[in-house]
Short mmCIF file of C-alpha atoms in Angstrom, two decimals:
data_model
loop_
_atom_site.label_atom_id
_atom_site.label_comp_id
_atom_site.label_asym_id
_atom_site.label_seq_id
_atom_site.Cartn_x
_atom_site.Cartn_y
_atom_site.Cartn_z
CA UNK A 1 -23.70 30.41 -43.52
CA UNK A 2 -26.85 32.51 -42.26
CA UNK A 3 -28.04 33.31 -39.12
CA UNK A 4 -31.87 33.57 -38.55
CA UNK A 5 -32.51 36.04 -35.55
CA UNK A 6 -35.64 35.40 -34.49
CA UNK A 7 -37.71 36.71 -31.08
CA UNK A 8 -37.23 35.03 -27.80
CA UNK A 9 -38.29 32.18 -27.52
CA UNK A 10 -41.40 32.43 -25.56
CA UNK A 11 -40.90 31.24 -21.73
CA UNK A 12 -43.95 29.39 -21.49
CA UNK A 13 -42.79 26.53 -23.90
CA UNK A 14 -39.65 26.77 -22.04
CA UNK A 15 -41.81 25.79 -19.30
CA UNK A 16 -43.47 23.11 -21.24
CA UNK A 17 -40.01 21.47 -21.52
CA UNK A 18 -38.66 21.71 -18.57
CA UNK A 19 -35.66 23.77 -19.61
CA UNK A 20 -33.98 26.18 -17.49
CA UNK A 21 -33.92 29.85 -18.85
CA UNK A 22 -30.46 30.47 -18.53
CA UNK A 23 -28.45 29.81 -21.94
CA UNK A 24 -31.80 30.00 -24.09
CA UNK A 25 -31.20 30.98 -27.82
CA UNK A 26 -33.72 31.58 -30.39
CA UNK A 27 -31.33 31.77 -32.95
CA UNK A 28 -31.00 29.08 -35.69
CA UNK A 29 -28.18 28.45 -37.80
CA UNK A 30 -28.87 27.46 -41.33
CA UNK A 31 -26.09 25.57 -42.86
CA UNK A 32 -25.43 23.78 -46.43
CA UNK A 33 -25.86 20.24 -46.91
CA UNK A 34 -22.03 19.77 -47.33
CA UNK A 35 -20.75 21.20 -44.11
CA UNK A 36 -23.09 18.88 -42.19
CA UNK A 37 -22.51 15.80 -43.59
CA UNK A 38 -18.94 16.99 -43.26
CA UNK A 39 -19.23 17.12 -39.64
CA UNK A 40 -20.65 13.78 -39.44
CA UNK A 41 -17.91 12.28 -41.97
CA UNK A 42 -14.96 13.77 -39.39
CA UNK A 43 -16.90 12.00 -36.71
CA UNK A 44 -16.67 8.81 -38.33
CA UNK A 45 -13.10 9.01 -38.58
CA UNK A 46 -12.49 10.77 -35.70
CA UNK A 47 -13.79 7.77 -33.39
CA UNK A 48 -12.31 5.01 -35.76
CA UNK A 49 -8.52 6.96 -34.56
CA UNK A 50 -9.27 7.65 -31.21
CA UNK A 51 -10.61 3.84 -30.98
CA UNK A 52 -7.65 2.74 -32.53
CA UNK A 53 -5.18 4.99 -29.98
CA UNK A 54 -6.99 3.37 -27.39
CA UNK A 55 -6.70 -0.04 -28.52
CA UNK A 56 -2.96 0.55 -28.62
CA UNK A 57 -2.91 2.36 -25.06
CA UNK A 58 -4.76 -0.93 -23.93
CA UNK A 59 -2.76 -3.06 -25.80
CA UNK A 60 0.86 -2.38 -24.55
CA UNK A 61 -0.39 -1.19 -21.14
CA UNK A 62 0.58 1.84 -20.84
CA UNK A 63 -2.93 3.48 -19.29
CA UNK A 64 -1.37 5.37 -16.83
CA UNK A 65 0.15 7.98 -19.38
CA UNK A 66 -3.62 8.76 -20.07
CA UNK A 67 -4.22 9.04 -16.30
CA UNK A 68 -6.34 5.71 -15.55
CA UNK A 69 -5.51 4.69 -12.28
CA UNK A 70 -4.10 0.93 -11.67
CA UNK A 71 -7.42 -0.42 -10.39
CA UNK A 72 -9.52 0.34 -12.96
CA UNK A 73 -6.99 -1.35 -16.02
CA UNK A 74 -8.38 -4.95 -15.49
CA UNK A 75 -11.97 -4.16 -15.77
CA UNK A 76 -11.21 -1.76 -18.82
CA UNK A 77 -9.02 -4.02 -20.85
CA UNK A 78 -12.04 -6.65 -20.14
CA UNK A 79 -14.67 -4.98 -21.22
CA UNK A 80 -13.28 -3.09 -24.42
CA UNK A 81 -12.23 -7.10 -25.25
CA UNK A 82 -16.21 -7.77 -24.85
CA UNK A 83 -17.44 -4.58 -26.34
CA UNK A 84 -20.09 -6.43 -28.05
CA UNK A 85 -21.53 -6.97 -24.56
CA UNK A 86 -20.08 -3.67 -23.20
CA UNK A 87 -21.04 -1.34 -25.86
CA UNK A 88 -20.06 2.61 -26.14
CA UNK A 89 -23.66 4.04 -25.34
CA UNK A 90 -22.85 7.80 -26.45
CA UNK A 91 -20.03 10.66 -26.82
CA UNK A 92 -19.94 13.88 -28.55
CA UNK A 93 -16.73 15.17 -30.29
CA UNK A 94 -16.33 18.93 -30.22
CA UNK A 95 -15.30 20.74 -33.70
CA UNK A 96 -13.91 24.10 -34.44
CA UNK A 97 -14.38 25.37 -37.80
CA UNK A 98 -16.84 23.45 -40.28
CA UNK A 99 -18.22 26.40 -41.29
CA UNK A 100 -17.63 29.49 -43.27
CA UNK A 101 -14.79 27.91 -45.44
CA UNK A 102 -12.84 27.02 -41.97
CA UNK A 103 -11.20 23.59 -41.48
CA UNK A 104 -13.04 21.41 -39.34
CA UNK A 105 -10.62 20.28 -36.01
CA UNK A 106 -11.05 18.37 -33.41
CA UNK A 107 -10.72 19.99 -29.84
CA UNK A 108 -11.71 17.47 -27.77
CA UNK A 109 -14.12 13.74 -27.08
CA UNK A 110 -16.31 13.80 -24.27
CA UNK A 111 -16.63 10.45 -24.67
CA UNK A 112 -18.37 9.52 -21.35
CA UNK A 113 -21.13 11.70 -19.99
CA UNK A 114 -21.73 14.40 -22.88
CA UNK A 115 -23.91 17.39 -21.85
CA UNK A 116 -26.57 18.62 -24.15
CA UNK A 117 -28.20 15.64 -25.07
CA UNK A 118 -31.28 17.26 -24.27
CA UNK A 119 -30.53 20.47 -26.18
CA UNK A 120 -29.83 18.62 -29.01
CA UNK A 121 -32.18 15.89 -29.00
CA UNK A 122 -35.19 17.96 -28.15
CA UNK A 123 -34.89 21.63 -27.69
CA UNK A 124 -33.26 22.65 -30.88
CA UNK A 125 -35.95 20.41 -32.62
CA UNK A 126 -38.24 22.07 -30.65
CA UNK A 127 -37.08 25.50 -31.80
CA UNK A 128 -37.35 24.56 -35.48
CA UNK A 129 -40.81 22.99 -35.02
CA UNK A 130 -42.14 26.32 -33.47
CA UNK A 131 -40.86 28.41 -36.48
CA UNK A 132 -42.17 25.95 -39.27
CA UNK A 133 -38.54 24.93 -40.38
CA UNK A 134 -39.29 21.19 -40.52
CA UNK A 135 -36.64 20.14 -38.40
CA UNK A 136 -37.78 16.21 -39.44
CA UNK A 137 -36.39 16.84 -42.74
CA UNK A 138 -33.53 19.18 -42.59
CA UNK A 139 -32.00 18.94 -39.37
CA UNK A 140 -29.46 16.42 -38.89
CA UNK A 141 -31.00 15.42 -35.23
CA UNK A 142 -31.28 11.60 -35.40
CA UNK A 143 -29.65 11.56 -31.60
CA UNK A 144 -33.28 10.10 -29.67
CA UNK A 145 -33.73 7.37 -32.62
CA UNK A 146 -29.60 6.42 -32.29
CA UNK A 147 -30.31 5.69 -28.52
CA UNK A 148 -33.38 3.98 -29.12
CA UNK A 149 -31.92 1.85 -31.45
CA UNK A 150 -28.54 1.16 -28.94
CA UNK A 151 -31.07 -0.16 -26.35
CA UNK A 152 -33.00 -2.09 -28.96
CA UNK A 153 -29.75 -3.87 -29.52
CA UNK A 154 -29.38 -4.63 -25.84
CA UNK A 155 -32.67 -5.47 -25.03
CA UNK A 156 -32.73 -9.08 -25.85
CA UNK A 157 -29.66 -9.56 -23.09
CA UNK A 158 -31.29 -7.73 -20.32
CA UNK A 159 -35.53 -7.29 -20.62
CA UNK A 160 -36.94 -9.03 -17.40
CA UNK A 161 -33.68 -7.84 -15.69
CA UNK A 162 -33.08 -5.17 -13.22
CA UNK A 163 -32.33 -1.61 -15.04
CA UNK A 164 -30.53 1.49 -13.78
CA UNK A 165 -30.96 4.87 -14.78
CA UNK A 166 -29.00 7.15 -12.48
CA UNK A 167 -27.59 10.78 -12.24
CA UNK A 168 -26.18 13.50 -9.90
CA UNK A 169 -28.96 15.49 -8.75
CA UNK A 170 -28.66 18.43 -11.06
CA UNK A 171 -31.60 19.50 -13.04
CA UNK A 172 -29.27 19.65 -16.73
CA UNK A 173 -28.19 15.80 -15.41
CA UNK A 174 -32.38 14.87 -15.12
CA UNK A 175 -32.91 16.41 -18.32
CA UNK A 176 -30.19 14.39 -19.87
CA UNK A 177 -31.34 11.40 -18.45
CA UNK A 178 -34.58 11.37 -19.25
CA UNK A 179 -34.06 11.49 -23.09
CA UNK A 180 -32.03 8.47 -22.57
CA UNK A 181 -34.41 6.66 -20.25
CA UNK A 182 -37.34 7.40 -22.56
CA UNK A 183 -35.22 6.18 -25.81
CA UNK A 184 -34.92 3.05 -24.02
CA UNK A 185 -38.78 2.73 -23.18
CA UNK A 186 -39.53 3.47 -26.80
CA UNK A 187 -36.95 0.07 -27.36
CA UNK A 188 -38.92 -1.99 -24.73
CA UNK A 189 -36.32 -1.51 -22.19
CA UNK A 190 -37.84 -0.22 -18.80
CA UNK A 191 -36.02 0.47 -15.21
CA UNK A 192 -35.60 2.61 -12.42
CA UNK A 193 -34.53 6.14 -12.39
CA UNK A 194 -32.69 7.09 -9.04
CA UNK A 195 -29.73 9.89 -8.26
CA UNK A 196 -26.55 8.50 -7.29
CA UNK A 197 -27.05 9.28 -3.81
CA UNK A 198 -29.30 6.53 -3.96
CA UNK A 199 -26.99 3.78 -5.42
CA UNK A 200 -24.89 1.46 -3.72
CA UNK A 201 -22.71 -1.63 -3.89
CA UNK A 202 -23.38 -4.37 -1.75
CA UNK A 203 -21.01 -7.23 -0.90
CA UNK A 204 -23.58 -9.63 -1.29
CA UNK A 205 -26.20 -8.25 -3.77
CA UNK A 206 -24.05 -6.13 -5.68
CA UNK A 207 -25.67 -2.97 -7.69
CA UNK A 208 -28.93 -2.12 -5.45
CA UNK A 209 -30.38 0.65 -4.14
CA UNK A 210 -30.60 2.52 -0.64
CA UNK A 211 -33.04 3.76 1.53
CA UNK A 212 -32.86 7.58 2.94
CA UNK A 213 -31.03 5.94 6.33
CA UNK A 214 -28.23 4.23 3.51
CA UNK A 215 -30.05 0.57 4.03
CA UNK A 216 -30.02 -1.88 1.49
CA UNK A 217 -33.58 -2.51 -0.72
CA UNK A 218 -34.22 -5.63 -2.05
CA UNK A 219 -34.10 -4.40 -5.34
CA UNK A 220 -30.92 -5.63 -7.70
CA UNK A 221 -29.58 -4.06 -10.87
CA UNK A 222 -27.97 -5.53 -14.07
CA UNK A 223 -27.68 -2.80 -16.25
CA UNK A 224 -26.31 0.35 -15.04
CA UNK A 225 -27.09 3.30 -17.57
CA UNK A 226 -25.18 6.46 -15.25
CA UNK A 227 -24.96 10.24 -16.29
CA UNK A 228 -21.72 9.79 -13.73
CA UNK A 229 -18.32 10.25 -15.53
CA UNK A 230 -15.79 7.57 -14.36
CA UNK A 231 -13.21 10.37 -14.38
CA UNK A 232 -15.08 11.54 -11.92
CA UNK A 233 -15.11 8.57 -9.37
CA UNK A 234 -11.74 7.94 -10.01
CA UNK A 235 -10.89 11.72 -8.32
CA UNK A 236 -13.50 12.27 -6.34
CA UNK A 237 -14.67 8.83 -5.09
CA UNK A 238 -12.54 6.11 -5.27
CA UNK A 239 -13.79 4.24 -2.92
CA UNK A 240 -17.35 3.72 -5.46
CA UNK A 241 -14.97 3.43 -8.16
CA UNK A 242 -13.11 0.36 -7.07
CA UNK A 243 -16.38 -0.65 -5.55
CA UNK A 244 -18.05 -0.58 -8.84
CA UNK A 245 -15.34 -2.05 -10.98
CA UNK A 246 -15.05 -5.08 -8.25
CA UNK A 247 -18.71 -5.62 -8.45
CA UNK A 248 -17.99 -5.47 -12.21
CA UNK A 249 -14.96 -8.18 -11.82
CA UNK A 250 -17.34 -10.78 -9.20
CA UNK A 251 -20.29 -10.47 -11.89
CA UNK A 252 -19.20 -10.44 -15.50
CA UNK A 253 -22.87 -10.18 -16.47
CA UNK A 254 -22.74 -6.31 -15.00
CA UNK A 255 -22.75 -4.46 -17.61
CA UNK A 256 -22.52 -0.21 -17.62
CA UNK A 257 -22.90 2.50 -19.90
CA UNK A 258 -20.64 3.72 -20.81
CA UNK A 259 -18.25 1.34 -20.30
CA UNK A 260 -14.84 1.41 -17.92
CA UNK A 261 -12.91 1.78 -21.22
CA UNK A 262 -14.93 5.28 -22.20
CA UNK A 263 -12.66 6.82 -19.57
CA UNK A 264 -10.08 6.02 -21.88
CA UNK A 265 -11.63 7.61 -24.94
CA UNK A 266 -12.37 10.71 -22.47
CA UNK A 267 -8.91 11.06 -21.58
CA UNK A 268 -7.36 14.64 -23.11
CA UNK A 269 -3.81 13.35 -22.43
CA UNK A 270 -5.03 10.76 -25.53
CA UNK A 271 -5.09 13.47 -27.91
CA UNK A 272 -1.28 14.05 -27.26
CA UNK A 273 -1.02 11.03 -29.14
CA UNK A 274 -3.61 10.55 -32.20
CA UNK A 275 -2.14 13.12 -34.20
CA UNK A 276 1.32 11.48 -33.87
CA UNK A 277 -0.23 8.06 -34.75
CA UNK A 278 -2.68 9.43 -37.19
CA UNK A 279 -1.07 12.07 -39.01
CA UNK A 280 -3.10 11.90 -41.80
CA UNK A 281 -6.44 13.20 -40.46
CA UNK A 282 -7.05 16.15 -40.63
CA UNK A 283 -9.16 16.74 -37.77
CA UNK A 284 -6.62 16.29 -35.26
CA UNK A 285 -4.40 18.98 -34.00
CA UNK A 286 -0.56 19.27 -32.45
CA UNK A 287 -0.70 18.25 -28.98
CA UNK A 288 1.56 17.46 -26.12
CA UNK A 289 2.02 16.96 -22.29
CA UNK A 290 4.25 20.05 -22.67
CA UNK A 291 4.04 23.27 -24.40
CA UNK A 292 4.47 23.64 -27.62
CA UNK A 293 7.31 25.52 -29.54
CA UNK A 294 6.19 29.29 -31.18
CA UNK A 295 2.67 28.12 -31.60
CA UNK A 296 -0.79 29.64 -30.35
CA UNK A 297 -1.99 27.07 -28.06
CA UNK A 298 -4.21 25.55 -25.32
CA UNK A 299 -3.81 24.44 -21.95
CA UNK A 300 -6.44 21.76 -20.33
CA UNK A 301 -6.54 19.74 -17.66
CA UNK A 302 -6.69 15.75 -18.92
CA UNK A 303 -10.42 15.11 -17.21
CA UNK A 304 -11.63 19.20 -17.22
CA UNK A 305 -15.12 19.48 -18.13
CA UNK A 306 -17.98 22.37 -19.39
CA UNK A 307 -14.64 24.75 -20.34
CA UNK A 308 -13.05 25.36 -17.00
CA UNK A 309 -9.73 26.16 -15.95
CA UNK A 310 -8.52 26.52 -19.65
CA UNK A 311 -6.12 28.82 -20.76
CA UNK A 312 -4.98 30.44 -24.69
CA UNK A 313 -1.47 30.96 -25.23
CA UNK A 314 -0.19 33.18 -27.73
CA UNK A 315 3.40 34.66 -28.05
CA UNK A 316 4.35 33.12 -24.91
CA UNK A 317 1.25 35.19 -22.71
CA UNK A 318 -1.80 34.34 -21.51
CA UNK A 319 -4.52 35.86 -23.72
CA UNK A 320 -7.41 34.37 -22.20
CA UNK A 321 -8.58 31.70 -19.46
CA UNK A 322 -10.88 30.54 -17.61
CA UNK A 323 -11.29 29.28 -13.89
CA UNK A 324 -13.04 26.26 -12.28
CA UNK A 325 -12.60 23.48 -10.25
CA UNK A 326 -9.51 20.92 -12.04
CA UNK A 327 -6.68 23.57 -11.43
CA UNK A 328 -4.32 21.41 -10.01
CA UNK A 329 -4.59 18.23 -12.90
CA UNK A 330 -1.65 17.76 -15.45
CA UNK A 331 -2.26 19.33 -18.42
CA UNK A 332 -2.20 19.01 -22.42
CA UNK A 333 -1.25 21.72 -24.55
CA UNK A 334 -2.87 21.68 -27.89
CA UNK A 335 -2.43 23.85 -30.71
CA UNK A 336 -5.39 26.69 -31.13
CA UNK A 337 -7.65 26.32 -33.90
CA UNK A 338 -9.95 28.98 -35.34
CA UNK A 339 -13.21 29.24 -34.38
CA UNK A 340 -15.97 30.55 -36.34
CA UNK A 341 -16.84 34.24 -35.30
CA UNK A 342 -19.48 36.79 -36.62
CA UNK A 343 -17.71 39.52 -34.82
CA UNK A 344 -20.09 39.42 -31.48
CA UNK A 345 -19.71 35.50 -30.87
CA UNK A 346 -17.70 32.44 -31.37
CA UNK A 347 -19.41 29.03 -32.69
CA UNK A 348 -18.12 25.63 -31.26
CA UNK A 349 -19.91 22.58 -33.09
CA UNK A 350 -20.66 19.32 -30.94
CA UNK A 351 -21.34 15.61 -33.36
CA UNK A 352 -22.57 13.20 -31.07
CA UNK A 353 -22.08 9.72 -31.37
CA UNK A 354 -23.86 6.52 -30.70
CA UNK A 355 -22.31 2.85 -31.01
CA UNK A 356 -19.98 4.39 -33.79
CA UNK A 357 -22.91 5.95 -35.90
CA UNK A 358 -22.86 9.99 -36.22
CA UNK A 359 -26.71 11.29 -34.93
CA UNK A 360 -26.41 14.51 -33.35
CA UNK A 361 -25.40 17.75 -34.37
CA UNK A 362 -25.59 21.02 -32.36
CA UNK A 363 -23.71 24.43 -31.49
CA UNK A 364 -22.82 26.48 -29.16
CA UNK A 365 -21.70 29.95 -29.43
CA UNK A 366 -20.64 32.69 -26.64
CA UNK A 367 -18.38 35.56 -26.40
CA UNK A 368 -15.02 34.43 -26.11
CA UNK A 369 -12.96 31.76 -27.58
CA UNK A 370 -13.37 29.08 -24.76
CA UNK A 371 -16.48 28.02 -25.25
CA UNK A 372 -18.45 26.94 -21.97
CA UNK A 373 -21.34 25.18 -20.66
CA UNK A 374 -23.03 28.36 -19.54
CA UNK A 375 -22.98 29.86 -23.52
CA UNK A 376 -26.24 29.12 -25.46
CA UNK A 377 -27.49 26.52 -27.36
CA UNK A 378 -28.37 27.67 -30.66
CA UNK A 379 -30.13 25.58 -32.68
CA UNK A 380 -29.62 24.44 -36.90
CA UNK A 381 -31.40 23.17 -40.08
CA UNK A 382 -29.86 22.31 -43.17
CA UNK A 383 -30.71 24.83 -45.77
CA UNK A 384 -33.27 23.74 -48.69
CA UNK A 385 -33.71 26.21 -51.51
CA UNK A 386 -36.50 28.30 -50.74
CA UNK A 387 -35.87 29.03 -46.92
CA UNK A 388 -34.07 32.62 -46.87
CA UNK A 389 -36.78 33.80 -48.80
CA UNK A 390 -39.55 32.82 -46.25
CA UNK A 391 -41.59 36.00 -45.30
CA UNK A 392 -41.86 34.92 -41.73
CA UNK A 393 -37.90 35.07 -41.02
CA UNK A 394 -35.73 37.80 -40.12
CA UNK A 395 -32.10 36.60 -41.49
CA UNK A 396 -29.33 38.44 -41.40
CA UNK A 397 -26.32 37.22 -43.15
CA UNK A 398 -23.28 36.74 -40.64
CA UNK A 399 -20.54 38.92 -41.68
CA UNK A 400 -17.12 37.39 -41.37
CA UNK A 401 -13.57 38.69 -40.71
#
């Protein structure tokens, strides 16, 4: 594993993308051929367990262990019945190890609104394109065409019909959803684009939009494509959440990605359960609602996000944590796993995952072991023979422990 260093990035083309400067990275990774297509492999499997969890979670009703509140089981158990009409739009499972000789393990599934699809879609191609690495031929970046593809699929159900592309009104959020809304132009699919302010239910017309006094417009939606996690709703604004859901019960033809049942997938109290169901993967780690006996471990909350209030146990003491806003949500304790580290930073891998097919890979890397959303991006390619010996890098080989 090598680590090209190059200049920063200039902030002009940072410009030119629209990408905030905090986080940038120059930096590319070059990795072999085997630990990326081993990255995508434990994907695979990784979703086929979790699915399967899930399915039995749905199956003997037992939900609210994985912290799904009542209201929301009849529209979930629906629509993963229907998932050919309910599809899983996108996820990303985040790895430890994969690299360096290091075991690769799974730490957790965002499974509902993943962060970074525009890092990994577009800036870390980006990156390589501006340093002549030929990211079209050894990067494993195939996120954009996945999507495209996904709405290709759903097209023939919903062109002529009333589209949704919607978001908090956070600049990361736009950036996200834009990859996703253009995917689906590049499939034929068109709609509107509107922050969630801007959505509402109504009683009689169902998914519409609002005017800046909260009035209904006479404009009707179908297909709901939201950067808003059901988690979420389901703490934060339950009233939209059982608004949704009953709009989604009157009007089976409602469909939304990702579906009800991705809240499922997203739940951290699930992986207290696929490595007791699964014990034969190797991706998936010890885990419980309670901790673990003389083990390093982790504490999260079952719906904490971007890294926050998670803490590393080891020998009974808190070694490190972090603080945020889901302090007061049970918790899952999961055993540690090692990280890559080059002695300055840690590297957390991220697969995404689109209607069950592997297309994105991309890292992160900061300074301690909890990895957050304010570390960098840093970008990859896949190495191919000749590339450490280009004059125009700067590699230096990452020494590790």
């Amino acid at each position: 594993m090598d680590l090209f260093c190059f200049p920063p990035f200039p902030d002009s083309l940072y410009d030119a993308l629209g990408y905030p400067k905090e986080g940038k990275c120059s930096d590319i990774l070059i990795i072999s051929q085997e630990e990326a297509d081993a990255y995508y492999a434990a994907a695979e499997r990784c979703f086929r367990d979790v699915d399967s969890a899930a399915e039995y979670f749905i199956a003997s009703r037992r939900l609210d262990e994985l912290g799904i509140p009542d209201y929301a089981v009849p529209v979930i158990e629906r629509t993963y019945r229907e998932y050919i009409r309910h599809p899983h739009m996108l996820g990303r499972f985040d790895f430890a190890g994969g690299l360096a000789g290091l075991p690769i393990k799974l730490l957790e599934f965002n499974a509902d609104t993943p962060f970074s699809i525009f890092e990994v879609s577009s800036l870390q191609y980006a990156l390589a394109r501006y340093h002549e690495l030929d990211p079209d031929h050894f990067q494993y970046n195939s996120l954009f065409e996945q999507l495209r593809d996904f709405f290709a699929e759903l097209l023939p159900a919903h062109a002529g019909r009333g589209v949704l592309f919607t978001n908090a009104a956070d600049g990361e959020d736009d950036l996200n959803t834009f990859i996703i809304k253009d995917a689906a132009k590049h499939a034929g699919l068109t709609g509107t684009c509107l922050h969630w302010t801007d959505v509402c239910i109504d009683r009689d017309h169902g998914l519409c939009s609002v005017d800046k006094s909260g009035a209904y417009i006479d404009k009707i939606f179908h297909l709901m494509i939201k950067m808003v996690p059901w988690d979420l709703l389901f703490l934060e604004d339950e009233r939209m959440a059982r608004e949704l859901l009953r709009s989604m019960e009157r009007d089976p033809g409602l469909v939304v990605c990702n579906p009800p049942y991705a809240a499922v997938y997203q739940s951290k109290a699930l992986l207290a359960h696929v490595q007791r169901l699964f014990p034969e993967n190797p991706h998936f780690l010890p885990a419980a609602s309670s901790p673990l006996p003389d083990v390093a471990q982790v504490a999260k909350p079952i719906w904490g996000r971007e890294g926050r209030n998670i803490t590393i146990w080891e020998n009974g003491q808190a070694v490190t944590r972090t603080d945020g806003f889901y302090a007061r949500q049970p918790l899952i304790y999961q055993q540690k796993a090692e990280l890559v580290c080059d002695g300055t930073h840690y590297y957390q891998a991220g697969v995404f995952i689109s209607a069950e097919v592997p297309c994105g890979l991309g890292f992160r890397r900061g300074p301690s072991p909890i990895i957050t959303t304010d570390d960098a991006m840093i970008g990859h390619i896949v190495d191919h023979g000749d590339i450490r010996t280009r004059p125009t890098l700067r590699p230096y080989l990452l020494s590790l422990p």
